[in-house]
XYZ file of C-alpha atoms in Angstrom:
775
model
C -22.048 1.960 29.689
C -18.612 3.477 29.572
C -19.211 5.309 26.803
C -21.995 7.445 28.708
C -19.502 8.333 31.689
C -18.523 11.781 31.704
C -14.831 10.977 31.855
C -15.052 9.522 28.372
C -16.747 12.186 26.217
C -15.153 14.187 23.461
C -14.221 17.566 23.978
C -15.732 20.285 22.472
C -14.528 21.080 19.180
C -12.706 24.386 18.090
C -10.256 25.272 15.480
C -6.601 24.321 15.962
C -4.883 27.303 17.493
C -1.485 25.942 15.523
C -2.974 26.841 12.085
C -2.928 30.489 12.232
C 0.475 31.050 12.825
C 1.514 28.365 10.368
C -0.665 29.478 7.534
C 0.773 32.942 7.901
C 4.118 31.687 7.546
C 5.608 32.700 11.069
C 6.368 29.308 12.284
C 9.429 28.320 13.799
C 10.649 25.741 12.190
C 14.147 24.399 12.412
C 15.743 26.840 9.429
C 13.830 29.590 10.562
C 15.348 31.058 13.553
C 19.231 32.071 13.418
C 21.338 33.468 16.259
C 23.452 36.619 15.181
C 26.780 35.088 14.895
C 26.130 31.574 14.152
C 28.128 29.552 12.010
C 27.110 26.929 9.324
C 28.121 23.358 9.210
C 28.518 20.864 6.485
C 28.855 16.994 6.963
C 31.586 15.173 4.699
C 30.125 11.884 4.022
C 31.209 8.294 2.949
C 30.810 7.611 -0.575
C 31.419 3.858 0.357
C 29.269 1.453 2.131
C 32.132 -0.325 3.443
C 35.570 1.258 3.412
C 38.935 1.889 5.649
C 39.779 5.267 6.126
C 43.706 5.536 5.420
C 43.891 9.342 5.837
C 42.298 12.713 5.914
C 43.462 15.993 4.531
C 41.853 19.039 5.678
C 44.756 21.441 4.791
C 43.055 22.916 1.565
C 39.601 23.377 3.372
C 41.224 25.127 6.222
C 42.878 27.476 3.989
C 39.881 28.693 2.477
C 38.784 32.001 3.887
C 35.904 31.915 6.071
C 36.550 28.408 7.252
C 36.319 28.229 11.180
C 37.182 24.614 11.789
C 37.300 20.950 9.986
C 36.667 18.251 12.764
C 37.248 14.347 12.278
C 36.862 11.476 14.582
C 40.371 12.108 16.371
C 38.704 15.639 17.298
C 35.497 13.937 18.593
C 37.878 11.601 20.748
C 39.675 14.692 21.942
C 36.785 16.351 23.163
C 35.891 13.039 25.229
C 32.783 11.916 23.059
C 31.733 8.400 23.281
C 29.220 6.065 21.241
C 26.026 7.869 20.032
C 24.322 4.109 19.957
C 21.950 3.567 22.773
C 19.724 1.115 21.845
C 17.098 -0.729 24.517
C 18.688 -3.663 26.145
C 17.585 -6.940 24.995
C 18.564 -10.416 25.505
C 18.224 -12.968 22.695
C 18.642 -16.873 22.446
C 20.535 -18.779 25.304
C 20.707 -15.239 27.275
C 23.229 -13.541 25.031
C 22.838 -9.662 24.837
C 22.213 -7.735 21.895
C 25.577 -6.884 19.953
C 25.806 -2.882 20.209
C 28.922 -1.958 18.148
C 30.624 1.452 19.081
C 29.388 4.433 16.747
C 31.751 7.689 16.934
C 30.031 10.842 15.997
C 32.081 10.928 13.244
C 33.331 7.607 11.324
C 36.434 6.377 12.906
C 38.875 3.984 11.117
C 36.192 2.734 8.828
C 33.058 3.846 7.127
C 30.125 1.548 7.275
C 27.686 2.800 5.369
C 26.860 5.166 2.208
C 26.557 8.572 3.534
C 28.001 8.134 7.374
C 29.442 11.334 8.266
C 32.958 11.364 8.117
C 34.136 14.982 8.524
C 32.367 18.069 10.022
C 33.252 21.613 8.440
C 32.326 25.002 10.085
C 32.226 27.972 8.425
C 30.900 31.438 8.076
C 28.253 30.841 5.485
C 26.462 27.305 4.243
C 28.302 27.976 0.463
C 31.857 28.476 2.295
C 31.124 25.336 4.288
C 30.079 23.411 0.977
C 33.048 24.315 -0.925
C 35.532 23.376 2.233
C 33.713 19.996 2.438
C 34.342 19.658 -1.161
C 37.980 20.177 -0.546
C 38.445 17.435 2.351
C 40.701 14.971 0.910
C 39.966 11.615 2.051
C 41.740 8.392 1.027
C 39.665 5.306 1.360
C 40.340 1.415 0.763
C 37.136 -0.161 -0.285
C 35.964 -3.185 1.078
C 33.327 -5.915 0.630
C 30.032 -4.733 1.612
C 26.458 -6.380 2.185
C 23.591 -4.507 1.978
C 20.659 -7.243 1.836
C 19.285 -9.044 4.696
C 19.220 -12.062 3.047
C 22.725 -11.861 1.628
C 23.893 -10.879 5.035
C 23.560 -14.182 6.933
C 24.680 -16.558 4.150
C 27.671 -18.326 4.801
C 30.928 -16.409 3.503
C 29.181 -12.994 3.394
C 31.116 -9.988 4.726
C 31.224 -9.473 8.350
C 30.551 -6.264 9.824
C 31.623 -6.456 12.987
C 33.705 -9.249 14.639
C 31.702 -9.422 17.773
C 28.638 -10.170 15.644
C 29.197 -13.412 13.754
C 27.042 -14.252 11.060
C 26.058 -10.619 11.109
C 23.545 -11.030 13.883
C 22.611 -8.298 16.193
C 20.115 -10.247 17.995
C 18.766 -13.530 17.806
C 15.476 -13.413 19.392
C 13.536 -16.358 20.294
C 10.149 -14.870 21.342
C 8.980 -13.290 24.699
C 8.166 -16.920 26.180
C 10.100 -17.978 29.520
C 11.059 -21.141 27.965
C 10.883 -20.400 23.946
C 12.342 -24.098 23.152
C 9.078 -25.734 24.929
C 6.754 -23.475 23.490
C 7.969 -24.083 19.990
C 7.667 -27.773 20.499
C 3.794 -27.292 21.908
C 3.260 -25.133 18.954
C 4.670 -27.856 16.600
C 2.541 -30.581 17.984
C -0.524 -28.586 16.810
C 1.012 -28.022 13.524
C 1.346 -31.796 13.442
C -2.260 -32.668 14.290
C -3.494 -29.788 12.143
C -6.046 -30.457 9.185
C -5.130 -27.656 7.527
C -1.786 -25.480 7.150
C -1.290 -22.241 5.469
C 1.886 -20.734 4.611
C 3.213 -17.136 3.209
C 6.557 -15.533 2.779
C 6.215 -11.787 2.878
C 8.515 -8.908 2.317
C 8.238 -5.386 4.126
C 10.587 -3.475 2.087
C 13.176 -0.957 3.290
C 11.144 2.619 2.961
C 12.468 6.002 3.617
C 10.907 8.382 5.964
C 10.227 11.491 3.767
C 9.099 13.956 6.537
C 8.100 17.319 4.862
C 11.111 19.096 6.929
C 14.258 17.432 7.140
C 16.375 17.400 10.289
C 18.690 20.075 11.348
C 20.261 21.541 14.605
C 21.840 24.621 16.027
C 24.408 23.773 18.614
C 25.448 26.818 21.189
C 28.068 26.403 23.976
C 28.003 28.958 27.095
C 31.618 28.917 28.338
C 30.490 30.918 31.348
C 28.156 28.130 32.739
C 30.103 25.409 30.714
C 26.550 24.336 29.499
C 25.110 23.316 26.040
C 22.051 24.192 24.132
C 20.678 22.283 21.455
C 17.895 23.439 19.180
C 16.579 20.369 17.199
C 13.194 19.136 15.432
C 12.456 16.486 17.852
C 9.448 14.172 19.112
C 10.127 14.762 22.662
C 13.329 16.544 24.320
C 14.069 14.342 27.371
C 15.290 11.242 25.451
C 17.315 13.053 22.983
C 18.851 15.091 25.778
C 19.599 12.069 27.712
C 21.019 9.889 24.683
C 23.641 12.776 24.146
C 24.498 13.800 27.890
C 25.844 10.179 27.918
C 27.391 10.249 24.515
C 29.296 13.352 25.610
C 29.664 12.078 29.324
C 27.913 15.396 30.684
C 25.810 15.841 33.526
C 22.473 15.800 31.949
C 21.329 19.383 33.676
C 24.539 20.917 31.396
C 22.824 20.263 28.324
C 19.459 21.809 27.445
C 17.357 20.748 24.173
C 15.009 22.726 22.611
C 12.287 22.009 20.365
C 10.040 24.410 18.518
C 7.867 23.550 15.634
C 8.242 20.352 13.644
C 7.663 19.464 9.924
C 6.392 15.984 10.812
C 8.330 13.303 12.785
C 6.580 9.638 12.155
C 9.026 8.134 14.641
C 12.278 9.200 12.537
C 12.846 12.339 14.922
C 12.172 10.702 18.639
C 16.137 9.719 19.190
C 19.273 11.530 18.787
C 21.656 11.199 16.016
C 25.440 11.144 15.503
C 25.467 14.764 13.813
C 23.897 16.508 16.877
C 26.914 15.187 19.015
C 29.497 16.526 16.341
C 27.725 19.736 16.398
C 27.909 20.039 20.156
C 31.555 19.576 19.925
C 31.909 22.213 17.235
C 30.232 24.702 18.972
C 32.555 24.471 21.544
C 35.590 24.194 19.322
C 34.620 27.414 17.495
C 32.770 29.506 20.374
C 29.924 29.996 18.417
C 26.615 28.807 17.634
C 26.723 26.143 14.791
C 23.765 25.325 12.475
C 23.119 22.476 10.074
C 20.085 21.863 8.011
C 20.012 18.485 6.167
C 19.734 18.817 2.458
C 17.016 16.058 1.125
C 19.950 14.169 -0.347
C 21.587 13.653 2.958
C 18.158 12.988 4.680
C 17.870 10.000 2.199
C 21.499 8.723 3.451
C 21.596 9.401 7.644
C 17.905 9.665 8.560
C 16.451 6.384 10.303
C 14.969 4.167 7.661
C 12.017 1.663 8.280
C 10.950 -2.061 7.869
C 13.276 -4.406 5.725
C 11.743 -7.279 7.465
C 11.268 -10.960 5.538
C 8.449 -13.051 7.820
C 7.865 -17.033 7.019
C 4.420 -17.345 8.537
C 2.527 -20.468 8.976
C -1.116 -20.986 10.178
C -2.438 -24.314 11.770
C -6.356 -25.078 11.210
C -8.490 -27.694 12.062
C -11.061 -29.118 10.037
C -13.852 -26.536 10.914
C -11.082 -23.736 10.323
C -10.290 -22.742 13.733
C -7.042 -21.177 14.385
C -4.748 -23.813 16.312
C -1.185 -22.097 16.049
C 0.574 -19.583 14.246
C 4.335 -19.522 13.493
C 6.214 -16.242 12.135
C 9.984 -16.514 11.884
C 11.317 -12.846 10.635
C 14.597 -11.858 9.196
C 15.080 -7.939 10.097
C 17.476 -5.263 9.020
C 18.971 -3.035 11.770
C 21.644 -1.079 9.435
C 25.167 -0.653 10.132
C 24.620 0.562 13.657
C 21.989 0.241 16.148
C 19.310 3.271 16.472
C 17.332 3.040 19.847
C 14.254 1.409 18.797
C 15.394 -0.561 15.794
C 16.155 -4.060 17.160
C 13.066 -3.817 19.546
C 10.780 -2.583 16.984
C 11.846 -5.824 14.577
C 11.431 -8.245 17.649
C 9.238 -7.328 20.730
C 7.195 -4.538 19.107
C 6.411 -7.127 16.021
C 5.829 -10.104 18.431
C 3.398 -8.204 20.405
C 0.817 -7.767 17.451
C -0.361 -10.908 17.654
C -2.635 -12.764 17.894
C -4.617 -9.009 16.541
C -8.441 -9.728 16.797
C -8.272 -13.679 16.646
C -8.249 -16.401 19.186
C -4.968 -18.200 18.458
C -4.376 -20.392 21.464
C -0.619 -21.053 20.724
C 1.820 -18.780 18.855
C 5.922 -19.157 18.313
C 7.754 -16.088 16.933
C 11.520 -15.480 16.393
C 13.296 -12.808 14.865
C 16.770 -12.741 13.252
C 17.878 -8.874 13.694
C 20.697 -8.520 10.878
C 23.737 -6.032 10.116
C 23.884 -4.582 7.024
C 25.975 -1.593 5.411
C 23.128 0.434 5.291
C 21.808 3.718 7.203
C 20.529 2.258 10.650
C 16.707 1.433 10.995
C 14.348 2.788 13.761
C 10.856 3.730 14.234
C 8.232 4.665 11.336
C 4.743 5.012 11.644
C 3.618 1.601 12.439
C 7.110 0.564 14.037
C 6.502 -3.411 13.855
C 2.731 -3.393 13.812
C 2.622 -3.237 10.131
C 4.937 -6.109 9.471
C 3.082 -8.097 11.766
C -0.453 -7.458 10.781
C 0.654 -7.637 7.051
C 1.957 -11.057 7.478
C -0.720 -12.263 9.610
C -3.691 -10.816 7.215
C -1.854 -12.106 3.877
C -1.701 -15.476 5.604
C -5.247 -15.642 6.632
C -6.287 -15.031 2.859
C -4.138 -17.716 2.122
C -5.552 -19.983 4.940
C -9.083 -19.242 3.006
C -7.688 -20.418 -0.289
C -6.074 -23.137 1.121
C -9.207 -24.396 3.224
C -12.141 -23.141 0.477
C -13.562 -21.311 3.311
C -14.852 -17.709 2.647
C -12.340 -15.268 3.829
C -14.853 -13.045 5.916
C -16.411 -16.331 7.337
C -12.958 -17.494 8.359
C -12.209 -14.159 9.925
C -15.326 -13.925 11.671
C -14.913 -17.658 12.889
C -11.789 -17.000 14.703
C -12.338 -13.616 16.231
C -12.100 -12.772 20.046
C -15.722 -12.479 21.154
C -16.797 -9.776 23.435
C -17.499 -12.222 26.176
C -13.781 -13.356 26.081
C -12.626 -9.868 26.760
C -10.517 -9.108 29.116
C -8.655 -11.537 26.646
C -5.039 -12.911 27.902
C -3.269 -13.608 24.504
C -0.557 -16.057 23.924
C 2.103 -13.362 23.553
C 1.858 -12.041 27.014
C -1.004 -9.373 26.204
C -4.313 -8.354 27.633
C -6.946 -6.607 25.567
C -9.069 -4.629 27.908
C -11.844 -3.918 25.312
C -13.004 -4.204 21.782
C -16.087 -5.166 19.839
C -14.087 -6.750 16.924
C -16.884 -8.565 14.994
C -18.996 -5.160 15.042
C -15.989 -2.982 13.513
C -15.727 -6.044 10.715
C -19.579 -5.606 10.229
C -19.668 -1.879 10.189
C -16.688 -1.967 7.464
C -18.058 -4.315 5.232
C -21.131 -2.373 5.132
C -19.850 1.064 4.597
C -17.747 -0.599 1.672
C -20.765 -2.161 0.129
C -19.082 -5.403 -0.009
C -22.173 -7.155 -1.073
C -22.268 -4.836 -4.124
C -18.551 -5.572 -5.220
C -19.800 -8.704 -7.663
C -21.610 -6.171 -9.451
C -18.583 -3.812 -9.899
C -16.344 -6.328 -10.691
C -18.482 -7.363 -13.563
C -18.704 -4.119 -14.888
C -14.719 -4.147 -14.657
C -14.397 -7.003 -16.705
C -16.575 -5.775 -19.589
C -14.225 -2.621 -19.496
C -11.280 -5.132 -19.895
C -9.984 -4.438 -16.295
C -9.573 -6.518 -13.358
C -11.161 -5.713 -9.920
C -10.360 -6.818 -6.361
C -11.432 -6.012 -3.159
C -9.142 -6.463 -0.001
C -9.894 -6.741 3.770
C -7.924 -6.249 6.861
C -8.584 -6.512 10.401
C -5.759 -5.130 12.599
C -5.187 -4.750 16.103
C -2.030 -2.858 17.475
C -0.685 -1.980 20.782
C -0.097 1.703 21.810
C 1.166 3.693 24.449
C 2.679 1.908 27.567
C 5.788 2.381 30.105
C 7.491 4.162 30.993
C 4.845 6.911 32.289
C 4.887 10.590 31.671
C 5.044 13.847 33.822
C 2.988 17.051 33.333
C 3.021 20.292 35.146
C 0.430 23.017 35.801
C 1.391 26.613 37.115
C -0.589 29.323 37.923
C 1.511 32.541 37.453
C -1.428 34.641 38.091
C -3.678 37.008 35.841
C -6.054 34.238 35.330
C -3.718 32.111 33.526
C -3.028 28.388 33.760
C 0.149 27.032 32.225
C 0.313 23.422 31.026
C 3.607 21.869 30.579
C 3.971 18.323 28.715
C 6.971 15.833 28.347
C 5.778 15.000 24.880
C 6.171 17.196 21.795
C 4.099 17.761 18.586
C 5.172 17.259 15.082
C 1.928 18.219 13.756
C -0.717 16.873 15.809
C -2.334 19.629 17.307
C -1.010 18.916 21.188
C -1.271 22.669 21.987
C -4.977 22.553 20.771
C -6.200 19.504 22.106
C -4.340 19.852 26.081
C -5.421 23.409 26.424
C -9.088 22.155 25.749
C -8.308 19.178 27.989
C -7.134 21.153 30.843
C -9.931 23.643 30.433
C -12.695 21.090 30.517
C -11.232 19.303 33.549
C -11.136 22.428 35.529
C -14.149 24.155 33.849
C -11.876 27.346 32.996
C -12.105 29.459 29.530
C -9.722 27.601 26.945
C -8.155 31.328 26.276
C -6.470 31.322 29.997
C -4.530 28.306 29.194
C -1.171 28.135 27.621
C 0.494 24.778 26.782
C 4.290 24.621 26.896
C 6.410 21.580 25.396
C 9.687 21.411 23.891
C 12.298 22.379 26.353
C 14.240 20.029 28.904
C 14.310 23.131 31.144
C 10.589 22.367 31.883
C 11.956 19.505 34.208
C 9.619 16.790 32.921
C 10.347 12.904 32.440
C 8.762 11.323 29.484
C 9.780 9.408 26.182
C 8.001 11.837 23.650
C 5.415 11.463 20.979
C 6.144 7.880 19.549
C 3.684 4.599 19.427
C 0.713 6.742 19.378
C 1.329 7.244 23.172
C 0.821 10.926 23.735
C -3.031 11.053 24.746
C -2.434 8.022 26.583
C 0.531 8.988 28.323
C 0.548 12.734 28.848
C -3.276 13.227 28.570
C -3.239 10.910 31.655
C -0.552 12.749 33.293
C -2.438 15.918 32.672
C -5.502 14.510 34.497
C -3.687 13.283 37.180
C -1.986 16.722 37.761
C -5.136 18.685 37.696
C -6.516 16.208 40.219
C -3.504 17.087 42.428
C -3.677 20.741 42.054
C -7.295 20.432 42.956
C -6.715 18.491 46.196
C -4.241 21.206 47.200
C -6.483 23.996 46.088
C -9.240 22.384 48.463
C -7.011 22.714 51.680
C -6.593 26.408 50.444
C -10.161 27.278 49.953
C -11.142 25.364 53.238
C -9.682 28.194 55.093
C -10.661 31.043 52.694
C -14.225 29.884 53.138
C -14.016 28.726 56.878
C -15.016 25.237 56.058
C -14.069 21.627 56.794
C -11.661 20.667 54.146
C -13.818 17.733 53.189
C -17.226 19.937 52.706
C -15.152 21.578 49.795
C -16.379 20.506 46.445
C -14.857 21.709 42.854
C -16.891 22.128 39.872
C -16.952 24.433 36.791
C -13.683 26.398 37.805
C -14.974 27.010 41.279
C -14.421 25.265 44.934
C -17.743 25.624 46.947
C -19.149 24.688 50.322
C -21.136 21.573 49.744
C -25.008 22.295 50.308
C -24.539 26.264 50.060
C -23.977 29.007 47.444
C -20.670 29.938 48.838
C -17.639 29.878 46.483
C -14.600 30.861 45.247
C -12.726 30.806 41.839
C -9.630 28.535 41.105
C -7.699 31.573 40.387
C -8.893 33.468 43.629
C -7.416 30.048 45.465
C -4.351 30.155 43.490
C -3.622 33.641 44.426
C -4.149 33.292 48.221
C -2.171 29.880 47.772
C 0.814 31.725 46.489
C 0.844 34.328 49.055
C 0.541 32.038 51.922
C 3.906 30.242 49.984
C 1.589 27.211 49.162
C 1.261 27.476 45.469
C -0.964 25.285 43.592
C 1.752 24.541 40.845
C 2.110 21.240 40.473
C 3.958 18.280 39.010
C 2.122 14.919 38.600
C 2.929 11.548 36.611
C 0.758 8.855 35.062
C 1.897 4.933 34.835
C -0.607 3.653 32.165
C -0.668 0.428 30.404
C -0.542 -0.246 26.793
C -3.880 0.077 25.014
C -4.938 -1.835 21.559
C -6.645 0.104 18.981
C -7.932 -2.042 16.142
C -9.816 -1.608 13.032
C -10.897 -2.780 9.715
C -9.751 -1.391 6.405
C -11.047 -2.221 3.106
C -9.397 -1.376 -0.136
C -10.704 -1.669 -3.898
C -8.649 -1.693 -6.452
C -8.910 -1.769 -10.364
C -6.088 -3.190 -12.771
C -5.387 -2.527 -16.277
C -3.681 -5.910 -17.239
C -2.213 -4.106 -20.530
C -0.299 -1.846 -18.434
C 0.034 -2.796 -14.981
C -1.542 0.255 -13.800
C -3.549 -0.168 -10.765
C -6.230 2.323 -9.461
C -7.382 2.626 -5.728
C -10.815 2.722 -6.552
C -12.304 3.138 -2.998
C -11.064 2.675 0.492
C -13.098 2.234 3.772
C -11.816 2.204 7.482
C -13.378 1.571 10.507
C -11.360 2.096 13.767
C -11.763 1.815 17.507
C -9.146 4.145 19.091
C -11.245 4.426 22.288
C -12.573 7.618 23.318
C -12.044 10.451 20.531
C -11.408 13.836 22.512
C -10.924 15.574 19.250
C -12.873 13.366 16.355
C -11.205 16.072 13.637
C -7.561 15.307 14.884
C -8.366 11.724 14.797
C -9.355 11.852 11.220
C -6.153 13.750 10.057
C -4.297 10.948 12.037
C -5.972 8.374 9.951
C -6.095 9.919 6.580
C -2.542 10.669 6.914
C -1.372 7.370 7.894
C -3.619 5.389 5.105
C -1.847 7.438 2.575
C 1.769 6.484 4.067
C 0.499 2.987 4.091
C -0.983 3.169 0.331
C 2.572 4.498 -0.431
C 4.241 1.700 0.772
C 2.050 -0.871 -0.648
C 2.269 0.543 -4.237
C 5.206 2.654 -4.753
C 7.705 3.211 -2.222
C 10.943 1.129 -1.674
C 14.541 1.955 -0.793
C 16.678 0.453 -3.500
C 20.457 -0.580 -2.888
C 22.753 -1.623 -5.566
C 23.552 -5.144 -4.047
C 26.903 -5.205 -5.402
C 28.235 -1.656 -4.363
C 25.914 -0.738 -1.691
C 25.076 2.924 -3.277
C 21.559 3.899 -2.502
C 19.543 3.598 -6.237
C 16.617 5.355 -5.068
C 18.055 8.549 -3.383
C 16.148 11.535 -4.397
C 12.442 12.059 -5.202
C 13.045 11.339 -8.870
C 13.525 7.672 -8.069
C 11.677 7.351 -4.553
C 8.136 7.315 -5.652
C 5.772 8.744 -3.116
C 2.025 8.675 -3.402
C 0.411 11.754 -4.815
C -2.997 13.099 -4.536
C -4.133 11.203 -7.298
C -3.516 7.953 -5.971
C -6.155 7.975 -3.044
C -9.542 8.166 -3.572
C -12.155 9.826 -1.094
C -11.353 7.917 2.186
C -14.560 6.633 3.589
C -13.413 6.707 7.409
C -15.704 5.922 10.494
C -15.416 5.183 14.090
C -16.588 2.426 16.744
C -15.136 3.847 19.658
C -15.126 1.045 22.568
C -13.140 3.107 25.675
C -10.239 1.717 27.006
C -10.900 0.679 30.508
C -7.154 1.203 31.686
C -6.613 4.896 31.594
C -8.767 7.650 32.947
C -9.729 9.231 29.722
C -10.474 6.014 27.957
C -8.243 6.663 24.881
C -6.593 3.979 22.617
C -4.311 5.729 20.324
C -4.853 6.584 16.414
C -1.483 7.470 14.775
C -0.333 4.130 13.508
C -3.777 2.127 12.347
C -3.354 3.576 8.569
C -0.094 2.729 8.220
C -0.958 -0.796 9.858
C -4.241 -1.509 7.921
C -3.712 -0.331 4.613
C -0.757 -2.893 3.519
C -2.791 -5.901 3.705
C -5.817 -4.067 2.735
C -4.365 -3.150 -0.744
C -2.137 -6.234 -1.285
C -5.120 -8.413 -0.515
C -7.358 -6.356 -3.046
C -4.629 -6.998 -5.938
C -4.436 -10.449 -5.082
C -8.122 -10.818 -5.510
C -8.216 -9.059 -8.562
C -5.350 -11.396 -10.060
C -6.109 -15.043 -9.133
C -4.104 -17.849 -8.167
C -0.437 -18.082 -7.163
C 0.563 -14.762 -9.429
C -1.350 -12.370 -7.275
C -1.103 -14.382 -3.878
C 2.933 -14.162 -4.122
C 2.937 -10.534 -5.401
C 5.457 -8.407 -2.773
C 5.071 -4.979 -2.100
C 5.646 -2.472 -3.723
C 3.309 -3.533 -6.443
C 4.439 -1.529 -9.199
C 2.885 -1.535 -12.441
C 5.779 -3.734 -13.765
C 5.091 -6.331 -11.081
C 1.487 -6.232 -11.794
C 1.913 -6.411 -15.309
C 3.842 -9.501 -15.031
C 1.647 -11.324 -12.433
C -1.441 -10.387 -15.011
C 0.690 -12.262 -17.815
C 1.251 -15.297 -15.374
C -2.642 -16.118 -14.933
C -3.719 -19.245 -17.089
């Protein structure tokens, strides 16, 4: 069995090496490092959702002592700065390309959402910069705005961009070569179906509340005509390349450095307008310029997420077999396009179908819509929660329509082990999985059979109790591949360099351990370096649960190449044929003899011979398909609408778990974020003014410690067959599985239409009203 293969074993566990400095308060987060002579920046942001900028008067601000510069869009143009919008290229219906409006680093002509940067003040101190920012006088002409995606596509809605009629950024007809023909085929199956289930579900807009806000320090070196940007990222290469394009720089003239990062969740994966403006400012004032976002700014300027409404239909035959699925979604992208916002809402969303189920035909279409709001981008799950939530709510509705038990219906339609590799209707091929076993294990751990007794006990206390099941399969990793490098500086030390970057996942610990295990050397001799474009590595960073799949595979390949180099040198040192040289446990040895020499001795000789073992390698590995089953149990007080998450169980297949403790942390954190979205989180805008009403933690509710019960988690690991480590990814599963598990549980507690039609977040008021509607 693959599980017994030495390549697919967990690594020996040890405490994370990152924790000690962080617990001692000596981490290097964005606001922890200041170079002497660094100036401080403050952005002046639009108070309007849409407004024409009539004039900007900076005289009063510039007159304040300690103010070094006030920059506007004109200064950005004079510096040669171009658009900071660099979305993934996509083609929509009829071959139309995605609409990409010009986005300057500072607003030019019009402000398109509340919080868009209009001017940048640079001063000696933060206090002076803030006072000067308050002194910048901007005359606006308020224009009609639209912030709701449903309103944005109505006839007569305010139009954000002339090149995007109907506010459509992209009308995406699905991944099929002939989407119209596919739609007709699906329609025929629906026409012949014995049963049809339909749902309309909302994935509300949410804020990415990372513990550390964004920030950056920009430096210009006149002697070399080059720049350095220190910023919290999830991978420096993509950020560097996007900014270099925006500023029309050769990439090698811009170095991007990242140290400790207090949470990213996708939001810190790409470049932002502020970073480009800071680089221009650093050159203007001839000093490093530092900016740290306030929490209020973060609510108005960080990429937000979700904002999708999905209409989904499922066709079933008389026996409850799934025949076809239709999903049509409207998704917001904000006023401008982020790097992956539209891609997430369309391609990422569609690739999640058919999840664990055998659904022969599927039609998906998505309309990506501009609104006068901050841009949307990656956030934990990134299309996966939206798709899975729609499907799992739909299957519960299908159980209600057909009268077939919801567990029986799921089990009846699951992809059987004998069907794998499974070529799905959306173009993906699942290489591994044991889905029914995952379901059964979760049902057992959740004591599903004993639920009726617990429900009866709640009823005796005047409460309602429900249990919800969510089976999911997602896609992780994929192209392009990552590079990794190893070097031997001497003194029995190995340096591992990575293109990805940790935002709390424990990369330094994991990849040190992986390299040591592969080479058979002591962990203490391995140092991991990341977060610096000067490392010269290609890779898009830690997104889409791809770090270990991509960087881990790249590291394995790089080590193999380094060993091959060492084998040639060892053959000369041991005076044996290269074909007779084996490698194991940190030594090269002559097969069939006791003659051997250590890796580091070979590395020293290789360096002396000008044939160093330093190696760069790359791995191109396909997507993987993590999957699982999450079960939530809730108790509701119908008198107040208060909901208690009484129990939560998860069983996940993330392939080989190199470090089960790190995997557990990923799942627990993602579940908390998923539960937060299901029960309390929502970015609420005033539809008339476009103002963000939930613009602070006083108004934007996050889950608290007492929101969650003690989680019951387990793994059912089926190694992936398409990468050398057998890993699949673990970062998105909790956020993907929690939404439908919690909402299906609430619907189970509130019978009939009232519970089935409840949308997230399931606030006490919504639940109280739903309970009132129960006959």
